[in-house]
mmCIF file of C-alpha atoms in Angstrom:
data_model
loop_
_atom_site.group_PDB
_atom_site.id
_atom_site.type_symbol
_atom_site.label_atom_id
_atom_site.label_comp_id
_atom_site.label_asym_id
_atom_site.label_seq_id
_atom_site.Cartn_x
_atom_site.Cartn_y
_atom_site.Cartn_z
ATOM 1 C CA UNK S 1 -17.576 0.635 -207.088
ATOM 2 C CA UNK S 2 -18.583 4.177 -206.221
ATOM 3 C CA UNK S 3 -16.779 7.125 -207.754
ATOM 4 C CA UNK S 4 -14.733 9.463 -205.590
ATOM 5 C CA UNK S 5 -17.389 12.177 -205.935
ATOM 6 C CA UNK S 6 -20.101 9.760 -204.838
ATOM 7 C CA UNK S 7 -18.044 8.912 -201.753
ATOM 8 C CA UNK S 8 -17.480 12.619 -201.032
ATOM 9 C CA UNK S 9 -21.159 13.477 -201.482
ATOM 10 C CA UNK S 10 -22.218 10.784 -199.052
ATOM 11 C CA UNK S 11 -19.467 11.694 -196.583
ATOM 12 C CA UNK S 12 -20.456 15.371 -196.717
ATOM 13 C CA UNK S 13 -24.000 14.565 -195.574
ATOM 14 C CA UNK S 14 -22.783 14.121 -191.995
ATOM 15 C CA UNK S 15 -20.237 16.937 -192.164
ATOM 16 C CA UNK S 16 -22.260 20.113 -192.748
ATOM 17 C CA UNK S 17 -21.567 21.967 -189.489
ATOM 18 C CA UNK S 18 -18.628 24.392 -189.745
ATOM 19 C CA UNK S 19 -17.276 23.465 -186.293
ATOM 20 C CA UNK S 20 -17.423 19.765 -187.136
ATOM 21 C CA UNK S 21 -15.650 20.456 -190.419
ATOM 22 C CA UNK S 22 -12.929 22.475 -188.661
ATOM 23 C CA UNK S 23 -12.406 19.659 -186.162
ATOM 24 C CA UNK S 24 -12.144 17.194 -189.035
ATOM 25 C CA UNK S 25 -9.514 19.330 -190.782
ATOM 26 C CA UNK S 26 -7.355 18.907 -187.667
ATOM 27 C CA UNK S 27 -8.361 15.508 -186.326
ATOM 28 C CA UNK S 28 -8.552 13.393 -189.504
ATOM 29 C CA UNK S 29 -4.943 14.118 -190.561
ATOM 30 C CA UNK S 30 -3.852 13.645 -186.931
ATOM 31 C CA UNK S 31 -5.523 10.226 -186.798
ATOM 32 C CA UNK S 32 -3.961 9.210 -190.113
ATOM 33 C CA UNK S 33 -0.558 10.438 -188.906
ATOM 34 C CA UNK S 34 -0.889 8.626 -185.573
ATOM 35 C CA UNK S 35 -1.873 5.338 -187.212
ATOM 36 C CA UNK S 36 1.197 5.562 -189.436
ATOM 37 C CA UNK S 37 3.266 6.183 -186.295
ATOM 38 C CA UNK S 38 1.756 3.192 -184.497
ATOM 39 C CA UNK S 39 2.433 0.984 -187.513
ATOM 40 C CA UNK S 40 6.007 2.264 -187.726
ATOM 41 C CA UNK S 41 6.430 1.241 -184.072
ATOM 42 C CA UNK S 42 5.934 -2.451 -184.861
ATOM 43 C CA UNK S 43 9.232 -4.362 -185.073
ATOM 44 C CA UNK S 44 10.354 -4.819 -188.673
ATOM 45 C CA UNK S 45 12.720 -7.778 -188.649
ATOM 46 C CA UNK S 46 10.509 -9.637 -191.134
ATOM 47 C CA UNK S 47 10.398 -6.717 -193.578
ATOM 48 C CA UNK S 48 14.121 -6.018 -193.255
ATOM 49 C CA UNK S 49 14.940 -9.679 -193.890
ATOM 50 C CA UNK S 50 12.529 -9.775 -196.835
ATOM 51 C CA UNK S 51 13.812 -6.663 -198.621
ATOM 52 C CA UNK S 52 17.266 -6.191 -197.071
ATOM 53 C CA UNK S 53 17.389 -2.483 -197.890
ATOM 54 C CA UNK S 54 18.036 -1.304 -194.325
ATOM 55 C CA UNK S 55 16.049 1.863 -195.071
ATOM 56 C CA UNK S 56 13.857 3.040 -192.157
ATOM 57 C CA UNK S 57 11.583 5.019 -194.487
ATOM 58 C CA UNK S 58 10.777 2.000 -196.651
ATOM 59 C CA UNK S 59 11.148 -0.969 -194.342
ATOM 60 C CA UNK S 60 8.404 -0.429 -191.790
ATOM 61 C CA UNK S 61 4.810 -1.552 -191.392
ATOM 62 C CA UNK S 62 3.563 2.005 -191.917
ATOM 63 C CA UNK S 63 4.988 2.122 -195.430
ATOM 64 C CA UNK S 64 3.759 -1.386 -196.259
ATOM 65 C CA UNK S 65 0.234 -0.454 -195.138
ATOM 66 C CA UNK S 66 0.311 2.873 -196.968
ATOM 67 C CA UNK S 67 1.259 1.165 -200.237
ATOM 68 C CA UNK S 68 -1.882 -0.951 -199.922
ATOM 69 C CA UNK S 69 -4.023 2.077 -199.036
ATOM 70 C CA UNK S 70 -2.632 4.033 -201.963
ATOM 71 C CA UNK S 71 -3.940 1.324 -204.296
ATOM 72 C CA UNK S 72 -7.433 2.130 -202.961
ATOM 73 C CA UNK S 73 -6.936 5.829 -203.752
ATOM 74 C CA UNK S 74 -5.468 5.050 -207.176
ATOM 75 C CA UNK S 75 -8.597 3.083 -208.071
ATOM 76 C CA UNK S 76 -10.691 6.151 -207.194
ATOM 77 C CA UNK S 77 -8.632 8.903 -208.807
ATOM 78 C CA UNK S 78 -5.062 9.389 -209.991
ATOM 79 C CA UNK S 79 -5.093 12.969 -208.704
ATOM 80 C CA UNK S 80 -6.211 11.870 -205.246
ATOM 81 C CA UNK S 81 -3.624 9.104 -205.315
ATOM 82 C CA UNK S 82 -0.879 11.692 -205.885
ATOM 83 C CA UNK S 83 -2.161 13.943 -203.085
ATOM 84 C CA UNK S 84 -2.423 11.033 -200.656
ATOM 85 C CA UNK S 85 1.029 9.814 -201.731
ATOM 86 C CA UNK S 86 2.536 13.187 -200.812
ATOM 87 C CA UNK S 87 0.650 13.243 -197.498
ATOM 88 C CA UNK S 88 1.738 9.655 -196.794
ATOM 89 C CA UNK S 89 5.387 10.469 -197.442
ATOM 90 C CA UNK S 90 5.130 13.463 -195.111
ATOM 91 C CA UNK S 91 3.632 11.204 -192.424
ATOM 92 C CA UNK S 92 6.419 8.630 -192.804
ATOM 93 C CA UNK S 93 9.192 11.229 -192.629
ATOM 94 C CA UNK S 94 7.699 13.190 -189.711
ATOM 95 C CA UNK S 95 6.995 10.015 -187.760
ATOM 96 C CA UNK S 96 10.554 8.843 -188.338
ATOM 97 C CA UNK S 97 11.948 12.078 -186.906
ATOM 98 C CA UNK S 98 9.372 12.147 -184.105
ATOM 99 C CA UNK S 99 10.462 8.629 -183.152
ATOM 100 C CA UNK S 100 14.035 9.894 -182.790
ATOM 101 C CA UNK S 101 12.925 12.367 -180.089
ATOM 102 C CA UNK S 102 10.099 10.634 -178.185
ATOM 103 C CA UNK S 103 8.671 7.128 -177.819
ATOM 104 C CA UNK S 104 6.738 6.905 -181.093
ATOM 105 C CA UNK S 105 4.181 4.329 -179.981
ATOM 106 C CA UNK S 106 3.033 6.234 -176.897
ATOM 107 C CA UNK S 107 3.074 9.575 -178.656
ATOM 108 C CA UNK S 108 1.038 8.144 -181.548
ATOM 109 C CA UNK S 109 -1.463 6.560 -179.155
ATOM 110 C CA UNK S 110 -1.900 9.890 -177.369
ATOM 111 C CA UNK S 111 -2.460 11.764 -180.635
ATOM 112 C CA UNK S 112 -4.874 9.037 -181.771
ATOM 113 C CA UNK S 113 -7.026 9.215 -178.621
ATOM 114 C CA UNK S 114 -7.123 13.014 -178.491
ATOM 115 C CA UNK S 115 -7.992 13.264 -182.203
ATOM 116 C CA UNK S 116 -10.821 10.724 -181.885
ATOM 117 C CA UNK S 117 -12.235 12.664 -178.935
ATOM 118 C CA UNK S 118 -12.231 15.713 -181.206
ATOM 119 C CA UNK S 119 -13.939 13.732 -183.977
ATOM 120 C CA UNK S 120 -16.722 12.473 -181.738
ATOM 121 C CA UNK S 121 -17.193 15.920 -180.225
ATOM 122 C CA UNK S 122 -17.582 17.337 -183.733
ATOM 123 C CA UNK S 123 -20.221 14.742 -184.544
ATOM 124 C CA UNK S 124 -22.027 15.519 -181.299
ATOM 125 C CA UNK S 125 -22.200 19.155 -182.415
ATOM 126 C CA UNK S 126 -23.281 18.029 -185.902
ATOM 127 C CA UNK S 127 -25.959 15.775 -184.441
ATOM 128 C CA UNK S 128 -25.130 12.976 -186.883
ATOM 129 C CA UNK S 129 -23.251 9.717 -186.506
ATOM 130 C CA UNK S 130 -19.806 9.339 -188.072
ATOM 131 C CA UNK S 131 -19.956 7.972 -191.618
ATOM 132 C CA UNK S 132 -17.698 5.016 -190.855
ATOM 133 C CA UNK S 133 -20.451 3.509 -188.696
ATOM 134 C CA UNK S 134 -22.358 3.006 -191.946
ATOM 135 C CA UNK S 135 -19.400 1.779 -194.027
ATOM 136 C CA UNK S 136 -15.836 1.249 -192.788
ATOM 137 C CA UNK S 137 -14.460 2.453 -196.129
ATOM 138 C CA UNK S 138 -15.323 5.960 -194.960
ATOM 139 C CA UNK S 139 -12.269 5.684 -192.673
ATOM 140 C CA UNK S 140 -10.281 5.927 -195.926
ATOM 141 C CA UNK S 141 -12.551 8.539 -197.494
ATOM 142 C CA UNK S 142 -12.193 10.939 -194.547
ATOM 143 C CA UNK S 143 -8.515 11.748 -195.200
ATOM 144 C CA UNK S 144 -9.171 12.168 -198.926
ATOM 145 C CA UNK S 145 -12.142 14.462 -198.176
ATOM 146 C CA UNK S 146 -9.967 16.652 -195.951
ATOM 147 C CA UNK S 147 -7.176 16.734 -198.570
ATOM 148 C CA UNK S 148 -9.745 17.769 -201.198
ATOM 149 C CA UNK S 149 -11.112 20.519 -198.955
ATOM 150 C CA UNK S 150 -7.628 21.831 -198.173
ATOM 151 C CA UNK S 151 -6.640 21.950 -201.863
#
């Protein structure tokens, strides 16, 4: 398995342009956030019956998926795991409150589409294909790369 720095080095090869990087700083977290929102929109009767906690922050498909993703980050780096854990918690909480005000599924889908348009525009400017076309694991590296750049 590659190290986190090896992943980042390879990811950075197609993210050299400053405009593309700026778009990624906005769009990658937005995509992550929107996917969590879409997952939280899936009915949770199975999870609620399984755990019986009746806690909307814990008993949703977004949280279940994030727990699995966090294992990926933990295998790469404990520090990155902690950063992604904090970001994941923020996504869960904000999506919960967003879902109280607007239809979460449709709002998440809108954010998702707009953010991907921004991503592809950034790669058009860069002149290089997105990394995930080479390896789907880069869809998980992108958020970590942005978190690293921000911190």
